Every structure is written in structure tokens, then in C-alpha cells.
Coordinates of C-alpha atoms and ligand atoms in Angstrom, one line a residue:
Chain A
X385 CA -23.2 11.9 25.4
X386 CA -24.3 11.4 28.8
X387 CA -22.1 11.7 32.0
X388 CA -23.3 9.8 35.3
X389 CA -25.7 12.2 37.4
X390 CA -24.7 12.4 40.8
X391 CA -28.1 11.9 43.3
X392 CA -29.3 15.6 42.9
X393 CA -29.4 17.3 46.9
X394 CA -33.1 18.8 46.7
X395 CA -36.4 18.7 45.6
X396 CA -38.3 21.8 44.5
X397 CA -42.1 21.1 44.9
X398 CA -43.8 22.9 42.9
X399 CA -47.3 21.9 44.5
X400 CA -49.4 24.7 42.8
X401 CA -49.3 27.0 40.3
X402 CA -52.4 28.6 42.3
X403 CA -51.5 32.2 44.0
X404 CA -53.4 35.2 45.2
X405 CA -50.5 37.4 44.1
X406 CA -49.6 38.2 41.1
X407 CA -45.7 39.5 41.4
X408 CA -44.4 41.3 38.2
X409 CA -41.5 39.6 38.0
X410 CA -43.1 35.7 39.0
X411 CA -41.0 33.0 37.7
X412 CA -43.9 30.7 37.1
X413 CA -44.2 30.0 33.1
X414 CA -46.6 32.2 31.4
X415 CA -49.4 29.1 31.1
X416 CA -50.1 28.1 34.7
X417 CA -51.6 24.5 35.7
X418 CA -55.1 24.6 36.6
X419 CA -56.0 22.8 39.7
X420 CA -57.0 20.2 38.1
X421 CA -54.2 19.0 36.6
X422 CA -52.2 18.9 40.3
X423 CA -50.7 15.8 41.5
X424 CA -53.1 14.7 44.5
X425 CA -51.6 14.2 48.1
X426 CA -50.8 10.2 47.6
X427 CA -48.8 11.3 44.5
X428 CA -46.8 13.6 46.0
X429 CA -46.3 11.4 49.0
X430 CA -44.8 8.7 46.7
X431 CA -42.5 12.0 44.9
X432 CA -40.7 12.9 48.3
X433 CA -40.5 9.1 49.2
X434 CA -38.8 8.4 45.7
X435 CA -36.8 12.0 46.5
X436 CA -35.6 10.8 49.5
X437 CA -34.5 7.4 48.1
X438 CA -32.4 9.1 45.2
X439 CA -30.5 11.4 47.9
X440 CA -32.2 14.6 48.3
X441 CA -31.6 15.9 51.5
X442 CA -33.8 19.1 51.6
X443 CA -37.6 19.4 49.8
X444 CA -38.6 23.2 49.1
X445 CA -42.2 23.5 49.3
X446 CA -42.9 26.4 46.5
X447 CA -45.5 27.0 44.0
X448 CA -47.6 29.6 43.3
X449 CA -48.2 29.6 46.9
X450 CA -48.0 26.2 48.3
X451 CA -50.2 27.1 51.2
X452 CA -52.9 27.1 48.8
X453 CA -53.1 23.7 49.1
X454 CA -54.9 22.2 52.1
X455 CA -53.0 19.0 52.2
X456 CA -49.1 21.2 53.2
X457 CA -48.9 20.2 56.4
X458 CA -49.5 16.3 55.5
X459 CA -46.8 17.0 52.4
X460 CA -44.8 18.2 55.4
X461 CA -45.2 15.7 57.8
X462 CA -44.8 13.0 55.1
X463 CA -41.5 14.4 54.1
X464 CA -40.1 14.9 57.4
X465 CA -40.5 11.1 58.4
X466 CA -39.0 10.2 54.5
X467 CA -35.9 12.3 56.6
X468 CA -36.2 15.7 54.5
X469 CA -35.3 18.9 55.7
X470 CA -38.7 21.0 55.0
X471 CA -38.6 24.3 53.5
X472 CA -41.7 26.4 52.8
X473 CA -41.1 29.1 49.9
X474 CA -44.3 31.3 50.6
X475 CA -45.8 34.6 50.0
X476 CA -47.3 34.4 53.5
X477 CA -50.2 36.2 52.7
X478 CA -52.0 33.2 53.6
X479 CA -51.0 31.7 56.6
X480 CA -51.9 32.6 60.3
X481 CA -51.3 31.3 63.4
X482 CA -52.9 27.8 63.7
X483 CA -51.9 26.5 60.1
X484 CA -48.2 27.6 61.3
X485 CA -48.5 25.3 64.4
X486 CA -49.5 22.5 62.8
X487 CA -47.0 22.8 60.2
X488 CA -44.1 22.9 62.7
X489 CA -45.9 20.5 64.4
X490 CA -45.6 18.2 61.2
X491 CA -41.7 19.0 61.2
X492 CA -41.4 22.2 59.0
X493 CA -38.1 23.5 59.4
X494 CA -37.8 26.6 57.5
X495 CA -40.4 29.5 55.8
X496 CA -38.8 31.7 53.3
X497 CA -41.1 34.9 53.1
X498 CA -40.9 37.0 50.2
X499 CA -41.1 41.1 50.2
X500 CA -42.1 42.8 47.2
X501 CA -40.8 46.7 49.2
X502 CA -40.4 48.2 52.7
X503 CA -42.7 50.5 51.3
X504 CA -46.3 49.8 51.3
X505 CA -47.5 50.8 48.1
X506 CA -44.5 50.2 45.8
X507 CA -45.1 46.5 47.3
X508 CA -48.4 46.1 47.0
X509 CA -48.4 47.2 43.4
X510 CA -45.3 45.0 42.4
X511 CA -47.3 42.4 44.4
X512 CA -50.1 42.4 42.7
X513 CA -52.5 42.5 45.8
X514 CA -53.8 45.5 47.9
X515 CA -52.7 44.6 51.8
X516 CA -49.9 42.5 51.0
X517 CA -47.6 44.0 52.7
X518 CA -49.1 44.7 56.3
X519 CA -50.0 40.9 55.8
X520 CA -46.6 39.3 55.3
X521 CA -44.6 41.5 58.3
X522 CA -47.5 39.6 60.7
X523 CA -47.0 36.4 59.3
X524 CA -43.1 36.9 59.2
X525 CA -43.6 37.7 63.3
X526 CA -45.7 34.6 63.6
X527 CA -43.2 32.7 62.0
X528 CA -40.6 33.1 64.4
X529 CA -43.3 32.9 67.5
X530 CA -43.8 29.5 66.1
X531 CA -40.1 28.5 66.4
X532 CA -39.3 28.5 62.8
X533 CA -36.0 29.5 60.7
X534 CA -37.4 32.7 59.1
X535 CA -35.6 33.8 55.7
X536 CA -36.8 37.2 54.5
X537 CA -36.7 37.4 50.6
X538 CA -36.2 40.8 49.4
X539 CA -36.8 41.0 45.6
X540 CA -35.0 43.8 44.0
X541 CA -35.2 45.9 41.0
X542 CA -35.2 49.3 39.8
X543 CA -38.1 50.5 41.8
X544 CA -36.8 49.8 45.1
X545 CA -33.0 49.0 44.6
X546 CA -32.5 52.3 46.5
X547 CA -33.8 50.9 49.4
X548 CA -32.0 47.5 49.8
X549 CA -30.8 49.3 53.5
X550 CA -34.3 49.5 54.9
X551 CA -34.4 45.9 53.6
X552 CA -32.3 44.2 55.6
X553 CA -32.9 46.4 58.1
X554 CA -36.6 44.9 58.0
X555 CA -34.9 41.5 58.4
X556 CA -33.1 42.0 61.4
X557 CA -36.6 43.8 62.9
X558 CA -38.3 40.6 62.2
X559 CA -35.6 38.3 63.8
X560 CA -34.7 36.9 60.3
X561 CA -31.6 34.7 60.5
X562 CA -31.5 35.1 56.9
X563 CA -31.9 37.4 54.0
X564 CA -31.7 36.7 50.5
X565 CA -31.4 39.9 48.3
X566 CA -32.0 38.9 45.1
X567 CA -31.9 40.9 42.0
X568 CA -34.9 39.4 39.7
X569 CA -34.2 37.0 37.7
X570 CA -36.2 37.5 33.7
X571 CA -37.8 34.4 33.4
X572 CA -41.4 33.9 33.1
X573 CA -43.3 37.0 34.1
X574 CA -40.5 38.1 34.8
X575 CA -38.9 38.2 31.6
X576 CA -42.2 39.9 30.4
X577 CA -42.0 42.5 32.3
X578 CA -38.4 43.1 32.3
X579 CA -38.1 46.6 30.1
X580 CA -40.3 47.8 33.4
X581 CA -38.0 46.2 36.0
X582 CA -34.3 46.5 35.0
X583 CA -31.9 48.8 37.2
X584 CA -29.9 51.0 36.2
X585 CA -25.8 49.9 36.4
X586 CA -25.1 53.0 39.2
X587 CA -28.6 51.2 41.2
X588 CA -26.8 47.7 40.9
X589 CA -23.7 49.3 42.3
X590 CA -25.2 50.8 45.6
X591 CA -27.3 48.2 46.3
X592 CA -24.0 46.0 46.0
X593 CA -22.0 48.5 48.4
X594 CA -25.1 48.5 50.9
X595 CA -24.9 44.6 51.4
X596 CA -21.3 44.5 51.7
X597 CA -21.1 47.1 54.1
X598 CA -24.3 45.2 56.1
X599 CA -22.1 41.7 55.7
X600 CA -19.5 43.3 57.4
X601 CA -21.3 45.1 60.3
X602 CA -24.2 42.4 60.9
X603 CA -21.5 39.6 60.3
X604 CA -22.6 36.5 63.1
X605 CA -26.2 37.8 63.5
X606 CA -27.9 37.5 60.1
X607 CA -26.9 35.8 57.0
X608 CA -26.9 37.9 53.4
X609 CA -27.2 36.3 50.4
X610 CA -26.7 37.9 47.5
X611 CA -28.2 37.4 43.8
X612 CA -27.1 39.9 41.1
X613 CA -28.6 40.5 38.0
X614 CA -27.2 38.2 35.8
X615 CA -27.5 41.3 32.5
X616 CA -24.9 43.0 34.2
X617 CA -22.5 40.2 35.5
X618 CA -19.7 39.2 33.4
X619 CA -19.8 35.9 34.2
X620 CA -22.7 34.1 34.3
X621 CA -24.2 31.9 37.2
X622 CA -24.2 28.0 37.5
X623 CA -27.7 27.8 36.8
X624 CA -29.2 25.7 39.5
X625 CA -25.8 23.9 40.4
X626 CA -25.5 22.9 36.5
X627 CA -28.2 21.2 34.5
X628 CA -29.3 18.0 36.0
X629 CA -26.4 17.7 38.7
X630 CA -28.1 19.0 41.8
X631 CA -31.6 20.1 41.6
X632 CA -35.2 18.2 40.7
X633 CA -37.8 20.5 40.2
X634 CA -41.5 18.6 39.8
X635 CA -44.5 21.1 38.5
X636 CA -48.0 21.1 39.6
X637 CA -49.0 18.4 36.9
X638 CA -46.3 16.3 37.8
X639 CA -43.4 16.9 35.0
X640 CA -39.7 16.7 36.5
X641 CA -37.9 19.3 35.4
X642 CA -34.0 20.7 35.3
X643 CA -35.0 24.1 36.2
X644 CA -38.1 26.3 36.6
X645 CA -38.0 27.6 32.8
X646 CA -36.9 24.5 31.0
X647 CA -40.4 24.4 29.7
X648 CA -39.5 27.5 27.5
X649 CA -36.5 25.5 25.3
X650 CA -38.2 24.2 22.2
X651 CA -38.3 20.3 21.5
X652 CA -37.8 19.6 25.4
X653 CA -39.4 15.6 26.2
X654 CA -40.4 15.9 30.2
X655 CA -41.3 12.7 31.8
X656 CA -43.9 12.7 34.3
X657 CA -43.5 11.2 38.0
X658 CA -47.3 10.0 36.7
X659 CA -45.5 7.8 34.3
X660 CA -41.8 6.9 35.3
X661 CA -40.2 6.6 38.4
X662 CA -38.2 9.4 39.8
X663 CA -34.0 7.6 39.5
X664 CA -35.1 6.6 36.4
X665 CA -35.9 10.3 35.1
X666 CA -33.1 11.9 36.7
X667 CA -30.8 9.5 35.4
X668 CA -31.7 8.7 32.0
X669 CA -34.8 11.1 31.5
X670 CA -34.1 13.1 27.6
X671 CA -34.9 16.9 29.5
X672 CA -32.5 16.1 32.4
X673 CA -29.3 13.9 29.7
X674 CA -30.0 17.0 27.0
X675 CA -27.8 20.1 29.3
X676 CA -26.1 17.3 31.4
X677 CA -22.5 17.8 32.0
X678 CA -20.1 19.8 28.9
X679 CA -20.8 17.3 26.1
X680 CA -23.0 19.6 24.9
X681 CA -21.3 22.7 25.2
X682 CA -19.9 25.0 22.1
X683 CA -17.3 27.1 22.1
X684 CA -16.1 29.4 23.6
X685 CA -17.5 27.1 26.5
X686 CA -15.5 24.0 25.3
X687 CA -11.7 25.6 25.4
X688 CA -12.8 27.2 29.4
X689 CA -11.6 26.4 32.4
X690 CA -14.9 27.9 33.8
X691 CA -16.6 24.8 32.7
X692 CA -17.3 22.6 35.1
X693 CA -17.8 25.9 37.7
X694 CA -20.7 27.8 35.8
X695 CA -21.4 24.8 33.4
X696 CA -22.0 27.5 30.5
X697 CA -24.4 29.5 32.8
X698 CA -28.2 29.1 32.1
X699 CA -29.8 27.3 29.2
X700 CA -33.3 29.3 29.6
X701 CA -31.3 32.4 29.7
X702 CA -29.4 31.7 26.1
X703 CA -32.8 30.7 24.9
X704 CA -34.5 33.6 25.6
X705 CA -31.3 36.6 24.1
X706 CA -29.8 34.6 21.6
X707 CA -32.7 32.2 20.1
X708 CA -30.8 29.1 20.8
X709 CA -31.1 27.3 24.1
X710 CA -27.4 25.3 23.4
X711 CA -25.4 28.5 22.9
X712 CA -23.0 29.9 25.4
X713 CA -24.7 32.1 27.9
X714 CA -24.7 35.7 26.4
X715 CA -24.1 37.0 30.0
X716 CA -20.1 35.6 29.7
X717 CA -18.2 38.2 28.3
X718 CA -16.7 35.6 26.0
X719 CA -20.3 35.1 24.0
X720 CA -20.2 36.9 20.9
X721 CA -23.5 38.2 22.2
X722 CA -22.1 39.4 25.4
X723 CA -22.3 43.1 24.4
X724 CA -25.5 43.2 22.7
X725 CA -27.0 41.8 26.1
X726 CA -25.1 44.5 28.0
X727 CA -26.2 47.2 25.5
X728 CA -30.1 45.9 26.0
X729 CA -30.1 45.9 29.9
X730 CA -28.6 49.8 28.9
X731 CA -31.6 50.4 27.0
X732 CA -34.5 49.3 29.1
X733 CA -33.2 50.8 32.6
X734 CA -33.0 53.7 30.9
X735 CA -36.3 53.5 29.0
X736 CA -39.5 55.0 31.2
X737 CA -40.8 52.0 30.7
X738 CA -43.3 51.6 33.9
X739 CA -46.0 49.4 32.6
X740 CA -46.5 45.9 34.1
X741 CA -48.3 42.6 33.0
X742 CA -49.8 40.9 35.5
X743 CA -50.3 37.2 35.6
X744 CA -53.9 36.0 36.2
X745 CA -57.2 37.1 34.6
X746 CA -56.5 40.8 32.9
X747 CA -56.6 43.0 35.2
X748 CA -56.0 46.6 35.6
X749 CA -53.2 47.1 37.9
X750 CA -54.0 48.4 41.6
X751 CA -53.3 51.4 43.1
Chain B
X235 CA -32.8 33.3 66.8
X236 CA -30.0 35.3 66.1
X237 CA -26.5 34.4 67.5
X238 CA -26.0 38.1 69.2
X239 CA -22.7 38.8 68.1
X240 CA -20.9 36.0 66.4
X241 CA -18.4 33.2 68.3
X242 CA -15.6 35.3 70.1
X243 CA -12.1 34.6 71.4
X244 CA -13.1 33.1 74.2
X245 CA -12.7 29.7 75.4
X246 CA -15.3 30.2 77.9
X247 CA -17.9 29.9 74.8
X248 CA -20.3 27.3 74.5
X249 CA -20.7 26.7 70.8
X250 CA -23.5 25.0 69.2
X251 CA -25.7 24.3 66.1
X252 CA -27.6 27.0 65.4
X253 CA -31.4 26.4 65.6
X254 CA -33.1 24.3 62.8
X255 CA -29.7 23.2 61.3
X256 CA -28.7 19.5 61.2
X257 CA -25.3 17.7 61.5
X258 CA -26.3 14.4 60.0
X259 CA -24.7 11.2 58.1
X260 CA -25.6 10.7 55.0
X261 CA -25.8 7.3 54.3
X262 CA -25.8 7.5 50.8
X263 CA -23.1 9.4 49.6
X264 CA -21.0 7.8 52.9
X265 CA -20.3 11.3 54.2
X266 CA -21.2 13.6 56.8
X267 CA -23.5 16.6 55.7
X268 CA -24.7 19.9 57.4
X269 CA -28.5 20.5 56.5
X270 CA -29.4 24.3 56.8
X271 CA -32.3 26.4 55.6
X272 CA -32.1 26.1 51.7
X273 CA -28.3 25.7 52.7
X274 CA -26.0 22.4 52.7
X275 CA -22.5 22.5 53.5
X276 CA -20.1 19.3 52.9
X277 CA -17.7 19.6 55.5
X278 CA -14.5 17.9 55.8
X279 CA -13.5 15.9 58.3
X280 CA -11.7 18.1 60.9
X281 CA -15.1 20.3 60.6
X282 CA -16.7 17.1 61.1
X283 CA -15.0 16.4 64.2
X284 CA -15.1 19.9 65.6
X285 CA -18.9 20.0 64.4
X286 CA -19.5 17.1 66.4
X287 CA -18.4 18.6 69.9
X288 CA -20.6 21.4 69.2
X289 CA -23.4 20.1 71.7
X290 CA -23.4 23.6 73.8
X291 CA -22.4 21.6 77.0
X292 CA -18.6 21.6 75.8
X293 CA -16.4 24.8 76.2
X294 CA -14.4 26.0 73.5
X295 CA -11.5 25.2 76.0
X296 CA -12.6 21.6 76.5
X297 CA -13.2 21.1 72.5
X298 CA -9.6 22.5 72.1
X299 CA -8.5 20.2 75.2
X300 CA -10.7 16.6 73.5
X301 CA -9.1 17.1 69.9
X302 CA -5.5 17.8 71.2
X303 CA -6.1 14.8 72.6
X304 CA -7.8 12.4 70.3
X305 CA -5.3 13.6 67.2
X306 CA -1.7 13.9 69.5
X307 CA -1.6 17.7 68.6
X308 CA -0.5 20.6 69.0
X309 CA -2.8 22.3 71.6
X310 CA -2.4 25.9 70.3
X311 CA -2.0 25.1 66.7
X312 CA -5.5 23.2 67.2
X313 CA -7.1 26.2 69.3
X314 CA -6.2 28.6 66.3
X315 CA -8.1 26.2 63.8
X316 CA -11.3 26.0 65.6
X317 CA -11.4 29.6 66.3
X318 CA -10.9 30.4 62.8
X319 CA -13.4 27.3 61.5
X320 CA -15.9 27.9 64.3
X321 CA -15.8 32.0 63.5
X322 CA -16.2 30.8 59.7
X323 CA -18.9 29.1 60.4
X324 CA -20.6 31.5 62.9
X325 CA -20.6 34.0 59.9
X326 CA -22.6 31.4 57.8
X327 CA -25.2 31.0 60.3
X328 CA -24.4 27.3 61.4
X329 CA -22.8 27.5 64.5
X330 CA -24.0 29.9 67.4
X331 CA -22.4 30.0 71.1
Ligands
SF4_858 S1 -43.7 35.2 42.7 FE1 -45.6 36.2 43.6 S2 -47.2 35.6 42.1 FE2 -45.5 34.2 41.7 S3 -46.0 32.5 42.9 FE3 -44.6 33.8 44.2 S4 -46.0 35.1 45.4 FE4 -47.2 34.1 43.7
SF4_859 S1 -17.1 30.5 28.2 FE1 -18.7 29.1 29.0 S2 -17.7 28.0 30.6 FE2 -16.4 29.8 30.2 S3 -17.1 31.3 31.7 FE3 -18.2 31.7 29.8 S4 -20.1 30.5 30.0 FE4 -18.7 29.7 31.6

């Protein structure tokens, strides 16, 4: 049932769960790792050395918020000299100055800094943290002073999809030579607080119209990428490049995984880079064999031409609207679920649904 | 950071990798990649040849000139390719003059 695994092209290292924010829509699962449980510097060391052997070309630092952790910049350096391109995926809230030198010093390439709003409050309170905001635009300026790639990360939704403009806007201020605008994505706290988070189908459409237009007119100076939200697509996305045939994502504890929420699909056996070597769990490991390929697919899935492009779109995703991880994504307008999906993201953009859970210790929400 | 305003017309044009991205061979899978931020591109190999003039000492002109050569072609079939690869490629962010 298996097909051969091609080496996968990254690493996502997950080196925390740990975070001062506490984002509405995070992606980490709902039961974080305690610090405890964290692979220790030599551990990881061995991860990106074993990464490195299998064929990953690029290592994305990400957690929680990696820079949590005071052993980065040695994670860096050791990655760099195993040849991987190092990216930091960070809030940014706490970095300053030095730890940014030494960390381009240690041969970081890249820092990715995510922006709840161009609007102070809005971001602060999707963010989770009073003086996030006024934070990250230093550190996003210190970035580039340091030499760095800077990608801006502008998470949208229904509170601030009107102001995607301002966003990229932002982007170019800060000498970006990147933006991601990216819809959220309902998995993990996300998925929790979707009701409170979904925009509406005329929001999607502007928000659309204002990148395009920004493609076109900032075409050569600043790259847009674009994530939509996958409720109102038609089509669904290939879900990290297809299950098991690009990306290795390793948690705080240690557990290689297909994808961020593959901990969510019931009856799922992880291996641990503890326990097993990293070749052997991507190519024969049970999480990473189970979604591999289109053995596994059903119909309408099997009889599509789409097959090997969107590999049936996102297992967490078919798990989490239609109760079974191995169906066809209910996104694809082929899925006999496809309407009821459509008919739900209907219901809760329209819904005055403005209540959030936050992710930590309860806490009443700022602001 | 920014490439101003994208790889024009002209042959005058110095083009390069932009900073932080990496032409490099990949040993592995025998091929040539292009390592960006969060970004890989597989290039074939007329974009690998093209990508490897890229140093920013070579003109557009002389790049034009060196391939014509190397492959026995068509000068201005081969100037309209790299324009069109090198503007393509401008757009994603990888090459900047
Ligand atoms: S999404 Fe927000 S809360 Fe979650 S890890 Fe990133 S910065 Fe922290
Ligand atoms: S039927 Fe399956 S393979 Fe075809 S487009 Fe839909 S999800 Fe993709």
C-alpha cells in the first residue's frame, strides 16, 4: 500500500511549544508540550544532521516561538554547517538587536515575522499580548539592519480582511521582500475559534482583488503570496505538498509528524526521533505510509485527474467536517459534503460570533 | 533589499541572485536547485545555465552574447528567452539587477 517517498525538501522544527502570545487562530494542537518534554540541543543537533542526510534542503525554525529557546542560534549554526538553508518562523516579540547578530552571525538566512493587524489594538487583542504590535514593527526594522531576508506574515480574517491594503503596504515600509497573506487556516486554536474568525465571501473577495491589484503594481519589488481560506475554495489545497512527499515536521517532544495537526486523526502511531532514526521514519514510519500517495484515497478522489496535484487536499481538514480523516476533503466541490461545508462557513461569518479562546492559562482576554 | 523596479529591457543590466537566495547542486537528487526564503525552485537546465551567469559582473548583453555561443544559437531568439526567464524570475524575487 505504500509508494516510495521521495527525500522530503524541508524540516519544520518545531523547537517549542513555549510562546508569550497567545494568537486566536494558533495552529499549535490544543495540549501544548511542556518544557520538559523538549528535545535538548544534542538531540536536535543529531535531527538536522539526519535532515540533512535524507535531502532537506531548507530547516524552518518555528514553534511556539523558537526564540524561546536559548540554544537558537547554536540550532542555527549547527544547521548551517549540515548545509541547510535557515529560516526563523517568529513572533518577534522577543528578539532585539544582539540575539539577531548572533544569529546571522550563526548563518540565519531568513526571519518570517508574523502580524496579527496594522492596527494596534485589533492586533494586540488577536495577539493575545498588550504591546505586541509596537514590538514586532522594531524588530521587523532590526531584521533587515541585520542583513536578513525579512518575510512579513499578515494573518487574515474577518476582523481585518478590510485592511489587507495597509498590509502590504506595511511590508513594503519595512523593506519586506516578501509578504505572505494568509487567510487562517482552522486548525488547532484555530479551529476553536473559527465561528469568531471566518470572513464573510464579499471580505474574501476584496481582499482577493487588493492583492492582485498589489501583484501587478508592486510586481519585481516584493513578493505576494497568497493563502485563501480553504471553506470557500472549491478546490482544496495540496496539504503540505501531499502527505509524507515533501515536508517533516518534528514537535517539541520529538514526534515526526506529516503535518502540524496529524496529531488530531484518531489511531495515528508517531515514531519518535528519540527512538528511530529519521530515513527510517519517513520512509517506512505507520503516520507518514498511512496518507502516502492515492492508495488510500476513496472516491470521488480515485476516478480524478486532480490526484496526484491536490493528493485529496488535507486529511486534518476531512477529520475535523466530516468525522473521517480518509474521506475526500469536503472543501472539493465533488465531496458529497462540499455544500454543507460551504453552508457552515455561511453561517458563522454571518453569526456575531466575537468571542475568542485563548491558549495558555484562562485568561480574560485584553483590551 | 528590494530589487527597485524589476529586470528591464535592457542589455546594459547586471542581473544577479537576489540577496539570501542560493543557486546550488544538489548532490542528492543529481540536480541543480534554487534555495529561497521558505521557497525552492527546480529549474531546468536552460534556467540553469542562464542562472549561472547571473554573477552581477555579466551584462545582460554579454549573457546573451556567452549562450549564443556555448549552444550555436540564434542570438535574438536566445535574447528573447532570457528576457522573458530573467523578468519571470525577477517577479518571484530570485533574480535582481
Ligand atoms: S501563532 Fe501566535 S501564539 Fe501560536 S506560536 Fe505563533 S506567535 Fe505563538
Ligand atoms: S476529488 Fe479528490 S483528487 Fe479530485 S479535486 Fe477533489 S480532492 Fe482533489
Amino acid at each position: 500500500m505504500s509508494t516510495i517517498a521521495p527525500p522530503p525538501l524541508a524540516l519544520q522544527a518545531e523547537i517549542t511549544h513555549r510562546c508569550p502570545m497567545r494568537c486566536v487562530y494558533c495552529s499549535n494542537p490544543l495540549a501544548l508540550e511542556p518544557r520538559s518534554r523538549e528535545l535538548d540541543t544534542a538531540e536536535w543537533c543529531r535531527v538536522l544532521d539526519q535532515a540533512a542526510t535524507l535531502g532537506c534542503l531548507q530547516v524552518h525554525f518555528s514553534g511556539g516561538e523558537p526564540t524561546a529557546r536559548s540554544d537558537l542560534a547554536q540550532l542555527v549554526a549547527h544547521a548551517s554547517a549540515a548545509g541547510l538553508y535557515t529560516n526563523l518562523i517568529t513572533s518577534g516579540v522577543m528578539l532585539d538587536e544582539a540575539t539577531l547578530a548572533t544569529l546571522a552571525t550563526a548563518g540565519l538566512e531568513h526571519a518570517q515575522i508574523s502580524f496579527q493587524d496594522v492596527e494596534v489594538t485589533t492586533g494586540d487583542r488577536i495577539g493575545g499580548l498588550k504591546g505586541a504590535h509596537a514590538r514586532k514593527l522594531g524588530v521587523a526594522r532590526m531584521v533587515v539592519e541585520a542583513g536578513l531576508a525579512l518575510t512579513v506574515n499578515a494573518v487574515v480574517h474577518r476582523h481585518n480582511a478590510d485592511r489587507v491594503a495597509e498590509m502590504i503596504e506595511l511590508a513594503v515600509a519595512l523593506r519586506a521582500s516578501r509578504i505572505e497573506v494568509a487567510h487562517v487556516q482552522y486548525y488547532g486554536w484555530g479551529l476553536k475559534n473559527r465561528a469568531s474568525l471566518m470572513p464573510t465571501r464579499a471580505q474574501l473577495e476584496h481582499a482577493s482583488a487588493v492583492v492582485e491589484a498589489a501583484r501587478e503594481r508592486l510586481r519585481g519589488r516584493l513578493v505576494i503570496d497568497y493563502v485563501i481560506p480553504d471553506y470557500w475554495a472549491r478546490l482544496p489545497k495540496a496539504c503540505m505538498g501531499g502527505w509524507g512527499q515533501r515536508f517533516i515536521l518534528i514537535d517539541p517532544a520529538g514526534r515526526a509528524l506529516p503535518c502540524h495537526a496529524a496529531t488530531t486523526i484518531p489511531g495515528m502511531i508517531f515514531d519518535n526521533v528519540r527512538d528511530r532514526p529519521l530515513d527510517e521514519i519517513w520512509a517506512r514510519g505507520a503516520a507518514f505510509e498511512r496518507f502516502r500517495g492515492t492508495a488510500w484515497m476513496p472516491e470521488p478522489c480515485t476516478s480524478c485527474e486532480r490526484q496526484e496535484i491536490d493528493w485529496g487536499g488535507c486529511r486534518c481538514q476531512a477529520l475535523a467536517l466530516t468525522g473521517d480523516a480518509a474521506a475526500t476533503d469536503p472543501v472539493c466541490w465533488k465531496s458529497p459534503q462540499h455544500r454543507a461545508v460551504r453552508a457552515l462557513a455561511q453561517a458563522e461569518a454571518m453569526a456575531p460570533g466575537d468571542r475568542f479562546v485563548y491558549r495558555g492559562a484562562p485568561q480574560k482576554a485584553p483590551v | 533589499m528590494n530589487a527597485g523596479s524589476g529586470i528591464g529591457p535592457s542589455g546594459a543590466a547586471r542581473p544577479r541572485l537576489a540577496p539570501h537566495v542560493r543557486l546550488s547542486f544538489d548532490a542528492r537528487r543529481a540536480r541543480w536547485v534554487v534555495i529561497a526564503p521558505e521557497r525552492l525552485l527546480l529549474p531546468d537546465e536552460t534556467a540553469v545555465e542562464v542562472l549561472r551567469r547571473c554573477n552581477g559582473d555579466a551584462s545582460l548583453d554579454d549573457i546573451t552574447a556567452d549562450l549564443a555561443r556555448a549552444f550555436d544559437a540564434d542570438r535574438d531568439e536566445i535574447a528573447r528567452d532570457v528576457g522573458a526567464l530573467l523578468r519571470d524570475l525577477g517577479d518571484k524575487g530570485i533574480i535582481v539587477a
